[in-house]
PDB file of C-alpha atoms in Angstrom:
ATOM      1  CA  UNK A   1       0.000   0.000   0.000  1.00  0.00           C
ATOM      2  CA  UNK A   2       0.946   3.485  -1.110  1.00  0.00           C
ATOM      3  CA  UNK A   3      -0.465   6.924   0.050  1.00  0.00           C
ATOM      4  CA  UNK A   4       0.453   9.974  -2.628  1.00  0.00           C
ATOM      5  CA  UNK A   5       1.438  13.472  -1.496  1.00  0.00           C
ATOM      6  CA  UNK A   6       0.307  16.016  -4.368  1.00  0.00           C
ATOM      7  CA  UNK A   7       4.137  18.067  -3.893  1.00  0.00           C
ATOM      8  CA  UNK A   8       3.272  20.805  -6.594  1.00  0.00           C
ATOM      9  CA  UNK A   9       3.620  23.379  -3.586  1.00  0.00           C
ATOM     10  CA  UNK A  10       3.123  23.870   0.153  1.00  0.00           C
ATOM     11  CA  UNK A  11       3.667  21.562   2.835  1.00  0.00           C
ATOM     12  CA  UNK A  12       4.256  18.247   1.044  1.00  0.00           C
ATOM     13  CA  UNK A  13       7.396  17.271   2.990  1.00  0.00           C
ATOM     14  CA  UNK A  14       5.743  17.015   6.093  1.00  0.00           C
ATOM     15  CA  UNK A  15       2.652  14.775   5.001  1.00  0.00           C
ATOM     16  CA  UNK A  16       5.508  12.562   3.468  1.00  0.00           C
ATOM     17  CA  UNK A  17       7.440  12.469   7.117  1.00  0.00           C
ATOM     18  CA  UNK A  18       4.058  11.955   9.335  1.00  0.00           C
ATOM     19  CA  UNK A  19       3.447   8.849   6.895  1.00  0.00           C
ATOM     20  CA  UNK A  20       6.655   7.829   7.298  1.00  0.00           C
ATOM     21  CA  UNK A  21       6.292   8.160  11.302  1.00  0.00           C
ATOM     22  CA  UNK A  22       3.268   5.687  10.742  1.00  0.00           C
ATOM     23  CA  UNK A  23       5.201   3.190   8.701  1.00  0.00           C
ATOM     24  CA  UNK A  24       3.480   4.240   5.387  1.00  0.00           C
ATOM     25  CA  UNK A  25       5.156   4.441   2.035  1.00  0.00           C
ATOM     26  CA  UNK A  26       4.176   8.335   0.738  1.00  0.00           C
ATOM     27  CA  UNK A  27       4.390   8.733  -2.870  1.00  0.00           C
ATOM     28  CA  UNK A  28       5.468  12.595  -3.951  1.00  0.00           C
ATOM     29  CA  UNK A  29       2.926  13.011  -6.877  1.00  0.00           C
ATOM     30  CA  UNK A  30       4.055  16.070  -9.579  1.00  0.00           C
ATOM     31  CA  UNK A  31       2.465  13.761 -12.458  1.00  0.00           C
ATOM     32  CA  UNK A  32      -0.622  12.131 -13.600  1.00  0.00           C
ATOM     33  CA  UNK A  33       1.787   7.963 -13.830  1.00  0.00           C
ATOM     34  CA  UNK A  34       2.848   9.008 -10.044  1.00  0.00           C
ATOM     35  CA  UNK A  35      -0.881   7.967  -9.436  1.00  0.00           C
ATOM     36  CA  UNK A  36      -0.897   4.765 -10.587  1.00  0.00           C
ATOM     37  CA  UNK A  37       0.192   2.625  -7.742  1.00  0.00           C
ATOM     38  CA  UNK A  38      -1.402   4.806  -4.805  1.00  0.00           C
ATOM     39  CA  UNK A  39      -4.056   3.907  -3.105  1.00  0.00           C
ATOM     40  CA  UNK A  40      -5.049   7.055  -1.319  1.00  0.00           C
ATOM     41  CA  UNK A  41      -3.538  10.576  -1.928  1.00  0.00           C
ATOM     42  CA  UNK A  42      -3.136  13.858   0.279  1.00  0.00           C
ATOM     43  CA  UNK A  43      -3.273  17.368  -0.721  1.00  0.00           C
ATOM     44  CA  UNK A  44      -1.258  19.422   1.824  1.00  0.00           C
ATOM     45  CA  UNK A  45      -1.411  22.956   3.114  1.00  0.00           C
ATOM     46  CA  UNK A  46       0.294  25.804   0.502  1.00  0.00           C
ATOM     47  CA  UNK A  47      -1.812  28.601  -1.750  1.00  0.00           C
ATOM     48  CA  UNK A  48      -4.574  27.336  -3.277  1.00  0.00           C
ATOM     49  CA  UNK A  49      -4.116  29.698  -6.480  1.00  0.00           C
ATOM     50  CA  UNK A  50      -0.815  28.221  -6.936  1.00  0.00           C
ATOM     51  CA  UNK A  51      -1.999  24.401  -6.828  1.00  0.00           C
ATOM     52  CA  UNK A  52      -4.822  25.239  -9.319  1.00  0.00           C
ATOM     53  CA  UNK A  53      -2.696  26.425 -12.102  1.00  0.00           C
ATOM     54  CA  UNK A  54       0.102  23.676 -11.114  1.00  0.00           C
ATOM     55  CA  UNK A  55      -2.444  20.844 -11.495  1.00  0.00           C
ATOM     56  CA  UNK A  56      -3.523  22.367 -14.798  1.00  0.00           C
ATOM     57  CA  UNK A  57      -0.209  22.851 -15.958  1.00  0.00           C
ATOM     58  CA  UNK A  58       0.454  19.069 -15.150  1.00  0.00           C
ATOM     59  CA  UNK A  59      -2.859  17.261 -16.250  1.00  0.00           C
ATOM     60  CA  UNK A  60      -3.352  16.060 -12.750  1.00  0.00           C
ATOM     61  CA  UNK A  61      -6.778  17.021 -12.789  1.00  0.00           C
ATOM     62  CA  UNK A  62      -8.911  14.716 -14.443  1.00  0.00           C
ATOM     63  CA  UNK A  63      -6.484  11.656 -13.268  1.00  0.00           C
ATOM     64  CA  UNK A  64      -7.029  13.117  -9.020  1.00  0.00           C
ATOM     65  CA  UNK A  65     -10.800  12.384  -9.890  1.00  0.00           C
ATOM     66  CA  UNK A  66     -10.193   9.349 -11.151  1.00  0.00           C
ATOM     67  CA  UNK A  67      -8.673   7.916  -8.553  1.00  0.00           C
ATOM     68  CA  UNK A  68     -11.157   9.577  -6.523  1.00  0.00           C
ATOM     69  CA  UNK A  69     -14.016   7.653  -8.112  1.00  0.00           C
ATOM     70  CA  UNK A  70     -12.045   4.130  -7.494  1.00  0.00           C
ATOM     71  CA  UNK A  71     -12.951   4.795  -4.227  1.00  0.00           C
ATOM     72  CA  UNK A  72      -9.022   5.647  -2.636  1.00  0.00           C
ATOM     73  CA  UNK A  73      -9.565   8.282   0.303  1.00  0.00           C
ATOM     74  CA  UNK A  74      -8.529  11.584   0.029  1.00  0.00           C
ATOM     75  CA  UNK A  75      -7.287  13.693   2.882  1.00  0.00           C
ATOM     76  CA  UNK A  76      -7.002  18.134   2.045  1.00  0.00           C
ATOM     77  CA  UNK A  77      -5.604  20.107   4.851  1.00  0.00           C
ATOM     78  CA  UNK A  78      -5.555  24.062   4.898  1.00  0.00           C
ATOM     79  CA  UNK A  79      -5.313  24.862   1.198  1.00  0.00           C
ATOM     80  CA  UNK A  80      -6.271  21.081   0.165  1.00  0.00           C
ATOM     81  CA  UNK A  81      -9.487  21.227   1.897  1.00  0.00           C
ATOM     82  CA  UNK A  82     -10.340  24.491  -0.525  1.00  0.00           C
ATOM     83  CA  UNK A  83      -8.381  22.612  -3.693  1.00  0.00           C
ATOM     84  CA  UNK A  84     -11.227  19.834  -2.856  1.00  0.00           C
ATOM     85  CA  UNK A  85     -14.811  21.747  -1.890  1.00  0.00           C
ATOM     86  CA  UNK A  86     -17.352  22.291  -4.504  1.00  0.00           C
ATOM     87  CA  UNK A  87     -17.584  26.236  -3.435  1.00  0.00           C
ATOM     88  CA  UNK A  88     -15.567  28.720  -2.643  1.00  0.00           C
ATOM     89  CA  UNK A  89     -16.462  31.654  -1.388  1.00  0.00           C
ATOM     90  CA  UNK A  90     -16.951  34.915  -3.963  1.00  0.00           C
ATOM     91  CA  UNK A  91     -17.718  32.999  -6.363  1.00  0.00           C
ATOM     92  CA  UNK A  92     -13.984  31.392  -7.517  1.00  0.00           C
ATOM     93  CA  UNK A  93     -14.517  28.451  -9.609  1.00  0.00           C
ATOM     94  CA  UNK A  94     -14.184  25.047  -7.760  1.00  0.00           C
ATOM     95  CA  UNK A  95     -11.194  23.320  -8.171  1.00  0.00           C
ATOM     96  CA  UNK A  96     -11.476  19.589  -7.737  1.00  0.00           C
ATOM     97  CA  UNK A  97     -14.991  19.693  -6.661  1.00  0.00           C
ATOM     98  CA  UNK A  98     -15.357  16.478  -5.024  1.00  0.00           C
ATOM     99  CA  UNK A  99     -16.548  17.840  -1.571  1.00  0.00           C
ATOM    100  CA  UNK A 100     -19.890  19.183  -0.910  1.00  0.00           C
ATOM    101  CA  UNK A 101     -18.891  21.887   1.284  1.00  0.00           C
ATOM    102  CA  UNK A 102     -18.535  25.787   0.647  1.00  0.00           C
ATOM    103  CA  UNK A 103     -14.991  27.297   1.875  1.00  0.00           C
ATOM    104  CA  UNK A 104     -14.721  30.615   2.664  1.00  0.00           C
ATOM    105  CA  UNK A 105     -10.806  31.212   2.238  1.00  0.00           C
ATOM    106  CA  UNK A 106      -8.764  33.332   4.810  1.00  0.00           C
ATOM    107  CA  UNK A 107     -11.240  33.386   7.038  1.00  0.00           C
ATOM    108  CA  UNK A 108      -8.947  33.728  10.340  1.00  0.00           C
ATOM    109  CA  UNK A 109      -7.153  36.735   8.845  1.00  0.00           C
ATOM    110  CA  UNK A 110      -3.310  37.156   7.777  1.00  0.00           C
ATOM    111  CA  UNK A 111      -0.579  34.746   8.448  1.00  0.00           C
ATOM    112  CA  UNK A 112      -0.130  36.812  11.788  1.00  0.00           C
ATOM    113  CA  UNK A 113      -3.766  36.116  12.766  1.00  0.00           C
ATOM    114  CA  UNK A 114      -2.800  31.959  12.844  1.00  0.00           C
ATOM    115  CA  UNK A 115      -3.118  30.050  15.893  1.00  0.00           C
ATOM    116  CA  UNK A 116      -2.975  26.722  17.665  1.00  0.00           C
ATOM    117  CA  UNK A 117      -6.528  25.203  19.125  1.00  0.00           C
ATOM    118  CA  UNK A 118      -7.221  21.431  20.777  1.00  0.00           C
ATOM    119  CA  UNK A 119     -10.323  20.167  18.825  1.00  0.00           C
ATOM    120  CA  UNK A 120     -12.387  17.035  19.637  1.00  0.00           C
ATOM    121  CA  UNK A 121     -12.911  14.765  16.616  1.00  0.00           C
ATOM    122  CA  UNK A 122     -14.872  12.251  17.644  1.00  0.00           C
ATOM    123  CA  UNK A 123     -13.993  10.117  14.873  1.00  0.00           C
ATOM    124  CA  UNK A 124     -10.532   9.411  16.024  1.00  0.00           C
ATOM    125  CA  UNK A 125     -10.608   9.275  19.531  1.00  0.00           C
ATOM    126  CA  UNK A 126     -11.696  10.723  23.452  1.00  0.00           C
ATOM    127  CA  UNK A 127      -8.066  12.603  23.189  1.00  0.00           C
ATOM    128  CA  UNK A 128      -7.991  16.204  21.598  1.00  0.00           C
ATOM    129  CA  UNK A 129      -7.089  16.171  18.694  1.00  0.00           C
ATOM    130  CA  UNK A 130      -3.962  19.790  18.344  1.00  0.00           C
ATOM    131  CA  UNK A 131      -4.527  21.745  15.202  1.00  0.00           C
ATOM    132  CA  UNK A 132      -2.236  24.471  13.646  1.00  0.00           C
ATOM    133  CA  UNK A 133      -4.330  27.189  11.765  1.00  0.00           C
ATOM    134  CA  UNK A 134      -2.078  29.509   9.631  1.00  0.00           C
ATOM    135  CA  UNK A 135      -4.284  31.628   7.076  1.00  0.00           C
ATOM    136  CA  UNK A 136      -6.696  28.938   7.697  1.00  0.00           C
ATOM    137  CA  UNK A 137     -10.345  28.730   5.402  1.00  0.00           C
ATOM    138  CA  UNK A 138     -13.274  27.761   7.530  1.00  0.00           C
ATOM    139  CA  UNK A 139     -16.418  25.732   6.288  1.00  0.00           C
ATOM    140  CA  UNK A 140     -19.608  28.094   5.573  1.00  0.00           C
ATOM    141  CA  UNK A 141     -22.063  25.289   4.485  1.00  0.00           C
ATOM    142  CA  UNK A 142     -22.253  21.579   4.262  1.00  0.00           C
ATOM    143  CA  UNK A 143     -24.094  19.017   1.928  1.00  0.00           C
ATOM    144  CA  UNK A 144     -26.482  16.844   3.532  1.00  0.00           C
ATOM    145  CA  UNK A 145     -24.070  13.821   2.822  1.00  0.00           C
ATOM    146  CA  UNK A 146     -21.211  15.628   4.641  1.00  0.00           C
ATOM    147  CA  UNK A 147     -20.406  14.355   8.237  1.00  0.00           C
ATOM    148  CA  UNK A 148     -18.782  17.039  10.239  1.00  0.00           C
ATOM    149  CA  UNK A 149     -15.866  15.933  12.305  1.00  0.00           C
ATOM    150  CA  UNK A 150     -14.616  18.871  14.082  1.00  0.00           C
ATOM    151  CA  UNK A 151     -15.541  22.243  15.109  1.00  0.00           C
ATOM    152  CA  UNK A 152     -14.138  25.395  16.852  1.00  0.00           C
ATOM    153  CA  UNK A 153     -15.625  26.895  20.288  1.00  0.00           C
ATOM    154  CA  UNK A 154     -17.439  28.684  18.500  1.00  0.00           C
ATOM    155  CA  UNK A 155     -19.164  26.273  16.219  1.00  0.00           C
ATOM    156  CA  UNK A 156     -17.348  27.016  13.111  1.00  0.00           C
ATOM    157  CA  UNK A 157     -17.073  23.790  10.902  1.00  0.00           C
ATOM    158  CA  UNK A 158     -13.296  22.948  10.340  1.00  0.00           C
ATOM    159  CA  UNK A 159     -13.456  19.271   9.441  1.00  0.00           C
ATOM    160  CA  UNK A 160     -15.367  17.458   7.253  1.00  0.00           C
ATOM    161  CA  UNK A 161     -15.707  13.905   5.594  1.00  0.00           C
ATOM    162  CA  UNK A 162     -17.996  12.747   2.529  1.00  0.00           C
ATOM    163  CA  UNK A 163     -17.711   8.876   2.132  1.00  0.00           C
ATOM    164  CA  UNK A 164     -13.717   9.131   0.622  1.00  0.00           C
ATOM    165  CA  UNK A 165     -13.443  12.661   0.984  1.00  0.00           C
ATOM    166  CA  UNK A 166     -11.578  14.165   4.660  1.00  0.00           C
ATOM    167  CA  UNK A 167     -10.438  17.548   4.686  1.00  0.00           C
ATOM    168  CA  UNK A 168      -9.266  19.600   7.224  1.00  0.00           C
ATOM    169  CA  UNK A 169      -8.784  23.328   7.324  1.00  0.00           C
ATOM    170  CA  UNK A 170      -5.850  23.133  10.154  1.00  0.00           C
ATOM    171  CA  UNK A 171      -2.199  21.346   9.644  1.00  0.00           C
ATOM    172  CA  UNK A 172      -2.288  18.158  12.227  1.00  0.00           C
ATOM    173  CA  UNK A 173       0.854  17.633  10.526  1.00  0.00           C
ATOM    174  CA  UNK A 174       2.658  20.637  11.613  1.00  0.00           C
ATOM    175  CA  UNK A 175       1.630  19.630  15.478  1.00  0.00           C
ATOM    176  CA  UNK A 176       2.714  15.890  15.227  1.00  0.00           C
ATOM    177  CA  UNK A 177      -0.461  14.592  14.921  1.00  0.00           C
ATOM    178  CA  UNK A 178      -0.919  11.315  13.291  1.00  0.00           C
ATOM    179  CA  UNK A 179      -4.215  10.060  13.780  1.00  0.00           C
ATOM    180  CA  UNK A 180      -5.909  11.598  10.428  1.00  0.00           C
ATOM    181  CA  UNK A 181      -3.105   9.884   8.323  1.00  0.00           C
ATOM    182  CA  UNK A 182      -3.496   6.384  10.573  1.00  0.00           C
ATOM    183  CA  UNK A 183      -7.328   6.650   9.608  1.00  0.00           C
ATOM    184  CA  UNK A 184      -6.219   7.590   5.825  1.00  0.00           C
ATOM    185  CA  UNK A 185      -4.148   5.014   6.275  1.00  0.00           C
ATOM    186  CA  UNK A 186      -6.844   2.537   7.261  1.00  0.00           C
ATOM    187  CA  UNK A 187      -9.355   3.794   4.438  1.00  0.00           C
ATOM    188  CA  UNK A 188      -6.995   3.530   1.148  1.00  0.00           C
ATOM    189  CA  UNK A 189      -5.979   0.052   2.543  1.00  0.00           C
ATOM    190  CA  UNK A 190      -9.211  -1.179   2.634  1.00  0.00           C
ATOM    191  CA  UNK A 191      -8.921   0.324  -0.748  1.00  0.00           C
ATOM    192  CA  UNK A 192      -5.947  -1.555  -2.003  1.00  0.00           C
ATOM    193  CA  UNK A 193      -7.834  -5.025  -0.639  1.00  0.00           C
ATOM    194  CA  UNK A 194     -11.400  -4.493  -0.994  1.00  0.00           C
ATOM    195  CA  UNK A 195     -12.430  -8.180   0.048  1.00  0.00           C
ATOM    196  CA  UNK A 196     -10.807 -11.688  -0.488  1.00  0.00           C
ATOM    197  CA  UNK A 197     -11.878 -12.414  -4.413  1.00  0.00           C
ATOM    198  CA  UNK A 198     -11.828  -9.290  -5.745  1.00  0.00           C
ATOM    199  CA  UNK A 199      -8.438  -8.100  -5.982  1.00  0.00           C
ATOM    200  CA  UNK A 200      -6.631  -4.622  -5.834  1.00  0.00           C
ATOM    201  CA  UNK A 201      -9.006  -2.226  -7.421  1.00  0.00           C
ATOM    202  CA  UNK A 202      -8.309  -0.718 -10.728  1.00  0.00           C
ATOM    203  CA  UNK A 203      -7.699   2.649 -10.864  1.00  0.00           C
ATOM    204  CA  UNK A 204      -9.975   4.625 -13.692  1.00  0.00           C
ATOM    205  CA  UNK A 205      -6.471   6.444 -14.676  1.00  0.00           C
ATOM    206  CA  UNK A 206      -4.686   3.165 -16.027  1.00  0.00           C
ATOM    207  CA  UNK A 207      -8.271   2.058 -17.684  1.00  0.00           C
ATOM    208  CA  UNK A 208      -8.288   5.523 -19.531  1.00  0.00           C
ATOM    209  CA  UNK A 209      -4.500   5.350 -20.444  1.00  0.00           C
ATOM    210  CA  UNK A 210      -4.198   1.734 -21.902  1.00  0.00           C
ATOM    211  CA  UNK A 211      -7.193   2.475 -24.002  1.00  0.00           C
ATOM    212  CA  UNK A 212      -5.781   5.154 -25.825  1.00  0.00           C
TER     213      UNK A 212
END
């Protein structure tokens, strides 16, 4: 089992250590055949405007989906979670609109407005779970399919998951925090070995490649 870092821009290197921590092979993805053999992928922190024109630039877009509709979890944190919502505020065109959630972007203010807050997440544990905002985007509005995982004091939605689909708008990584990649972990290697009989899944990228 492989987990893919997207490692266009932003905080790749420390997704790719906190996997390593867990005894996970991370991938760095810059191109549509470093997909193939991952089985779950993570878009990390960095500026969102950036990662937009690097994944057009690169033709990762259509292939990301892909291995999004195989089923293979995928984990945005900060700028990811914005790179993956079907909304973002003021009316910039979605991204990689796989999440049914609307992200309003710098919502906490400039880089010296970040902070450091203990959030329960249910999901993972009883413990807190220690999240590093920097020029963080919070969640406005949520699909009806969209579980929310974790909010602030103040009610403000900062995690979400949709079936495959976990983004965060803090950095766990940045705090040593390793219990959102252990359960990313968890979910692309259920992936890899959906059931005894059926195999490794195939991912819709290498079906669209070696029919062409």
């Amino acid at each position: 089992m492989k987990i893919g870092v997207l490692a266009l821009q932003g905080a790749f290197r420390e997704h790719l250590n906190t996997l390593a921590l867990i005894g996970v092979e991370g991938v760095a993805v810059r191109l549509p055949a470093d997909l193939d053999d991952v089985d779950g992928l993570i878009l990390p922190g960095g500026e969102s405007t950036t990662m937009r024109k690097l994944i057009d630039r690169w033709g990762l877009g259509q292939p990301i989906l892909d291995l999004a509709a195989s089923g293979a979890p995928l984990f945005g944190t900060c700028a990811g979670m914005i790179v993956l919502a079907r909304e973002i505020a003021g009316g910039e065109a979605p991204i990689l609109p796989l999440l049914d959630v609307t992200v309003q972007r710098n919502a906490f203010g400039r880089q010296l407005d970040s902070f450091e807050a203990d959030l329960a997440v249910p999901i993972l544990g009883d413990q807190p779970v220690h999240g590093v905002f920097i020029r963080a985007p919070v969640i406005d509005r949520t699909g009806p399919d969209v579980d929310v995982l974790a909010r602030l004091d103040d009610g403000r939605v900062v995690a979400v998951r949709e079936r495959n689909i976990i983004a965060a708008a803090f950095h766990p990584e940045l705090a040593g925090e390793t219990r959102f990649h252990r359960l990313v972990a968890t979910m692309a290697a259920e992936h890899a070995d959906p059931g005894e009989g059926s195999g490794r899944r195939h991912h819709p990228t290498r079906r669209s490649r070696s029919s062409t």
